[in-house]
Amino acid sequence: MADQWHAPLRRIKGAELTGDTMQTSGMTRLEAISGKAVGAERLWMGRTHVAPASGSGDHHHGDTETAIYVVSGHPVFVFADGEREVRLETEPGDYVFVPPFTPHREENPGEQEAVVVIARSSQEAVVVNLPSLWTPVDEA
């Protein structure tokens, strides 16, 4: 019998992920764990795909922390540090941490699709699309 201390586990098959979540141009986000999908209260988790030789639009994830695990491909995570653009090149097995309100974008310069698993400290996929990496958060 389920109660607040003994809630049942939930299995979400990879084929059951939905794209019914906030999107950013140049990438596809698929939702697995969220408030609406499974009743999560403090976590969002999903998978993102970036096509070869492409990239996403600039965006941030509001007040949520984001953890990224690179499954395949060699995505590049781009963010602004003052007036310079910083590029974090990654490979399968790498992790990336994105602090709250940090404008960034994902690029895939490679010849194969880049796939990453994302976890956020929110039950929903908070996405704020931006015109540039240098857009002040309060104008987003």
PDB file of C-alpha atoms in Angstrom:
ATOM      1  CA  MET A   1       0.000   0.000   0.000  1.00  0.00           C
ATOM      2  CA  ALA A   2       1.484   3.367  -1.079  1.00  0.00           C
ATOM      3  CA  ASP A   3       1.740   6.334   1.284  1.00  0.00           C
ATOM      4  CA  GLN A   4       4.074   9.356   1.434  1.00  0.00           C
ATOM      5  CA  TRP A   5       6.885   7.143   2.793  1.00  0.00           C
ATOM      6  CA  HIS A   6       6.270   4.169   0.539  1.00  0.00           C
ATOM      7  CA  ALA A   7       5.325   5.564  -2.861  1.00  0.00           C
ATOM      8  CA  PRO A   8       5.745   3.151  -5.778  1.00  0.00           C
ATOM      9  CA  LEU A   9       8.720   3.400  -8.124  1.00  0.00           C
ATOM     10  CA  ARG A  10       7.963   4.495 -11.681  1.00  0.00           C
ATOM     11  CA  ARG A  11       9.587   3.125 -14.839  1.00  0.00           C
ATOM     12  CA  ILE A  12       9.673   5.353 -17.911  1.00  0.00           C
ATOM     13  CA  LYS A  13      10.845   3.535 -21.019  1.00  0.00           C
ATOM     14  CA  GLY A  14      13.151   5.424 -23.359  1.00  0.00           C
ATOM     15  CA  ALA A  15      10.584   5.088 -26.130  1.00  0.00           C
ATOM     16  CA  GLU A  16       7.959   6.778 -23.911  1.00  0.00           C
ATOM     17  CA  LEU A  17       9.762  10.124 -23.528  1.00  0.00           C
ATOM     18  CA  THR A  18       7.702  13.071 -24.718  1.00  0.00           C
ATOM     19  CA  GLY A  19       8.681  16.258 -26.516  1.00  0.00           C
ATOM     20  CA  ASP A  20       5.776  18.031 -24.816  1.00  0.00           C
ATOM     21  CA  THR A  21       8.133  20.386 -22.969  1.00  0.00           C
ATOM     22  CA  MET A  22       9.729  23.789 -23.532  1.00  0.00           C
ATOM     23  CA  GLN A  23      12.039  23.735 -26.570  1.00  0.00           C
ATOM     24  CA  THR A  24      14.957  25.826 -27.818  1.00  0.00           C
ATOM     25  CA  SER A  25      15.734  26.170 -31.514  1.00  0.00           C
ATOM     26  CA  GLY A  26      18.367  23.768 -32.844  1.00  0.00           C
ATOM     27  CA  MET A  27      17.765  20.988 -30.319  1.00  0.00           C
ATOM     28  CA  THR A  28      15.095  18.539 -29.198  1.00  0.00           C
ATOM     29  CA  ARG A  29      14.315  18.081 -25.495  1.00  0.00           C
ATOM     30  CA  LEU A  30      12.544  14.909 -24.406  1.00  0.00           C
ATOM     31  CA  GLU A  31      10.981  14.765 -20.946  1.00  0.00           C
ATOM     32  CA  ALA A  32      11.207  11.640 -18.783  1.00  0.00           C
ATOM     33  CA  ILE A  33      10.838  12.719 -15.140  1.00  0.00           C
ATOM     34  CA  SER A  34       8.791  15.797 -14.207  1.00  0.00           C
ATOM     35  CA  GLY A  35       5.864  17.004 -12.148  1.00  0.00           C
ATOM     36  CA  LYS A  36       3.389  16.297 -14.932  1.00  0.00           C
ATOM     37  CA  ALA A  37       4.968  13.008 -16.067  1.00  0.00           C
ATOM     38  CA  VAL A  38       5.395  11.239 -12.717  1.00  0.00           C
ATOM     39  CA  GLY A  39       4.486  13.725  -9.983  1.00  0.00           C
ATOM     40  CA  ALA A  40       8.082  14.751  -9.210  1.00  0.00           C
ATOM     41  CA  GLU A  41       8.256  17.635  -6.744  1.00  0.00           C
ATOM     42  CA  ARG A  42      11.896  18.782  -6.984  1.00  0.00           C
ATOM     43  CA  LEU A  43      13.414  17.203 -10.089  1.00  0.00           C
ATOM     44  CA  TRP A  44      13.201  17.294 -13.889  1.00  0.00           C
ATOM     45  CA  MET A  45      15.123  14.829 -16.036  1.00  0.00           C
ATOM     46  CA  GLY A  46      15.233  14.155 -19.731  1.00  0.00           C
ATOM     47  CA  ARG A  47      17.300  13.725 -22.844  1.00  0.00           C
ATOM     48  CA  THR A  48      18.418  16.285 -25.421  1.00  0.00           C
ATOM     49  CA  HIS A  49      19.451  15.689 -29.029  1.00  0.00           C
ATOM     50  CA  VAL A  50      21.474  18.145 -31.144  1.00  0.00           C
ATOM     51  CA  ALA A  51      21.851  17.302 -34.853  1.00  0.00           C
ATOM     52  CA  PRO A  52      25.298  17.156 -36.484  1.00  0.00           C
ATOM     53  CA  ALA A  53      26.840  20.482 -37.521  1.00  0.00           C
ATOM     54  CA  SER A  54      24.222  22.532 -35.659  1.00  0.00           C
ATOM     55  CA  GLY A  55      23.582  24.261 -32.375  1.00  0.00           C
ATOM     56  CA  SER A  56      20.876  25.528 -30.084  1.00  0.00           C
ATOM     57  CA  GLY A  57      19.707  29.055 -29.503  1.00  0.00           C
ATOM     58  CA  ASP A  58      21.005  30.950 -26.477  1.00  0.00           C
ATOM     59  CA  HIS A  59      18.992  30.256 -23.318  1.00  0.00           C
ATOM     60  CA  HIS A  60      19.102  29.800 -19.539  1.00  0.00           C
ATOM     61  CA  HIS A  61      17.163  27.677 -17.052  1.00  0.00           C
ATOM     62  CA  GLY A  62      16.002  30.280 -14.542  1.00  0.00           C
ATOM     63  CA  ASP A  63      16.746  29.552 -10.912  1.00  0.00           C
ATOM     64  CA  THR A  64      17.362  25.840 -11.491  1.00  0.00           C
ATOM     65  CA  GLU A  65      20.688  24.047 -11.379  1.00  0.00           C
ATOM     66  CA  THR A  66      21.295  21.804 -14.382  1.00  0.00           C
ATOM     67  CA  ALA A  67      23.490  18.707 -14.542  1.00  0.00           C
ATOM     68  CA  ILE A  68      24.359  17.249 -17.952  1.00  0.00           C
ATOM     69  CA  TYR A  69      25.816  13.841 -18.811  1.00  0.00           C
ATOM     70  CA  VAL A  70      27.211  13.385 -22.333  1.00  0.00           C
ATOM     71  CA  VAL A  71      25.983  10.078 -23.787  1.00  0.00           C
ATOM     72  CA  SER A  72      27.245  10.379 -27.359  1.00  0.00           C
ATOM     73  CA  GLY A  73      28.834  12.842 -29.737  1.00  0.00           C
ATOM     74  CA  HIS A  74      31.082  15.755 -28.816  1.00  0.00           C
ATOM     75  CA  PRO A  75      28.811  18.642 -27.861  1.00  0.00           C
ATOM     76  CA  VAL A  76      30.314  22.006 -27.050  1.00  0.00           C
ATOM     77  CA  PHE A  77      28.757  24.118 -24.279  1.00  0.00           C
ATOM     78  CA  VAL A  78      29.186  27.852 -24.857  1.00  0.00           C
ATOM     79  CA  PHE A  79      28.740  30.613 -22.270  1.00  0.00           C
ATOM     80  CA  ALA A  80      29.842  34.213 -21.719  1.00  0.00           C
ATOM     81  CA  ASP A  81      32.539  35.063 -19.199  1.00  0.00           C
ATOM     82  CA  GLY A  82      32.523  38.843 -19.081  1.00  0.00           C
ATOM     83  CA  GLU A  83      33.051  39.933 -22.666  1.00  0.00           C
ATOM     84  CA  ARG A  84      34.579  36.703 -23.909  1.00  0.00           C
ATOM     85  CA  GLU A  85      32.863  33.557 -25.159  1.00  0.00           C
ATOM     86  CA  VAL A  86      34.012  30.344 -23.449  1.00  0.00           C
ATOM     87  CA  ARG A  87      33.645  26.972 -25.170  1.00  0.00           C
ATOM     88  CA  LEU A  88      33.648  23.726 -23.143  1.00  0.00           C
ATOM     89  CA  GLU A  89      34.401  20.833 -25.496  1.00  0.00           C
ATOM     90  CA  THR A  90      33.101  17.491 -24.215  1.00  0.00           C
ATOM     91  CA  GLU A  91      33.090  13.794 -25.011  1.00  0.00           C
ATOM     92  CA  PRO A  92      30.998  10.796 -23.954  1.00  0.00           C
ATOM     93  CA  GLY A  93      31.228  10.202 -20.216  1.00  0.00           C
ATOM     94  CA  ASP A  94      31.757  13.888 -19.332  1.00  0.00           C
ATOM     95  CA  TYR A  95      29.495  15.844 -16.975  1.00  0.00           C
ATOM     96  CA  VAL A  96      28.705  19.566 -17.176  1.00  0.00           C
ATOM     97  CA  PHE A  97      27.201  21.736 -14.432  1.00  0.00           C
ATOM     98  CA  VAL A  98      25.167  24.821 -15.449  1.00  0.00           C
ATOM     99  CA  PRO A  99      24.500  27.239 -12.547  1.00  0.00           C
ATOM    100  CA  PRO A 100      21.133  29.022 -12.242  1.00  0.00           C
ATOM    101  CA  PHE A 101      20.479  31.916 -14.663  1.00  0.00           C
ATOM    102  CA  THR A 102      23.663  31.229 -16.696  1.00  0.00           C
ATOM    103  CA  PRO A 103      23.060  32.017 -20.389  1.00  0.00           C
ATOM    104  CA  HIS A 104      24.510  29.297 -22.607  1.00  0.00           C
ATOM    105  CA  ARG A 105      23.986  27.247 -25.755  1.00  0.00           C
ATOM    106  CA  GLU A 106      24.867  23.790 -26.994  1.00  0.00           C
ATOM    107  CA  GLU A 107      26.693  23.271 -30.276  1.00  0.00           C
ATOM    108  CA  ASN A 108      27.458  20.078 -32.141  1.00  0.00           C
ATOM    109  CA  PRO A 109      30.321  20.587 -34.589  1.00  0.00           C
ATOM    110  CA  GLY A 110      30.636  16.831 -35.158  1.00  0.00           C
ATOM    111  CA  GLU A 111      29.326  14.509 -37.843  1.00  0.00           C
ATOM    112  CA  GLN A 112      27.120  12.471 -35.487  1.00  0.00           C
ATOM    113  CA  GLU A 113      24.151  13.469 -33.368  1.00  0.00           C
ATOM    114  CA  ALA A 114      25.032  14.614 -29.841  1.00  0.00           C
ATOM    115  CA  VAL A 115      22.879  13.123 -27.072  1.00  0.00           C
ATOM    116  CA  VAL A 116      22.954  14.239 -23.439  1.00  0.00           C
ATOM    117  CA  VAL A 117      20.947  13.369 -20.332  1.00  0.00           C
ATOM    118  CA  ILE A 118      19.819  16.377 -18.299  1.00  0.00           C
ATOM    119  CA  ALA A 119      18.713  16.649 -14.666  1.00  0.00           C
ATOM    120  CA  ARG A 120      17.396  19.881 -13.144  1.00  0.00           C
ATOM    121  CA  SER A 121      16.552  20.966  -9.621  1.00  0.00           C
ATOM    122  CA  SER A 122      12.948  21.689 -10.599  1.00  0.00           C
ATOM    123  CA  GLN A 123       9.958  19.521 -11.387  1.00  0.00           C
ATOM    124  CA  GLU A 124       9.497  21.264 -14.756  1.00  0.00           C
ATOM    125  CA  ALA A 125      11.789  22.071 -17.680  1.00  0.00           C
ATOM    126  CA  VAL A 126      12.519  25.733 -17.046  1.00  0.00           C
ATOM    127  CA  VAL A 127      13.790  27.271 -20.301  1.00  0.00           C
ATOM    128  CA  VAL A 128      14.167  30.973 -21.061  1.00  0.00           C
ATOM    129  CA  ASN A 129      15.191  31.549 -24.690  1.00  0.00           C
ATOM    130  CA  LEU A 130      17.436  34.592 -25.224  1.00  0.00           C
ATOM    131  CA  PRO A 131      18.519  36.754 -28.182  1.00  0.00           C
ATOM    132  CA  SER A 132      22.194  36.451 -27.102  1.00  0.00           C
ATOM    133  CA  LEU A 133      24.510  35.152 -24.372  1.00  0.00           C
ATOM    134  CA  TRP A 134      24.903  38.713 -23.129  1.00  0.00           C
ATOM    135  CA  THR A 135      21.197  39.413 -22.547  1.00  0.00           C
ATOM    136  CA  PRO A 136      20.737  40.452 -18.875  1.00  0.00           C
ATOM    137  CA  VAL A 137      18.617  37.908 -17.025  1.00  0.00           C
ATOM    138  CA  ASP A 138      16.166  40.572 -15.857  1.00  0.00           C
ATOM    139  CA  GLU A 139      15.425  41.382 -19.529  1.00  0.00           C
ATOM    140  CA  ALA A 140      14.824  37.744 -20.482  1.00  0.00           C
TER     141      ALA A 140
END
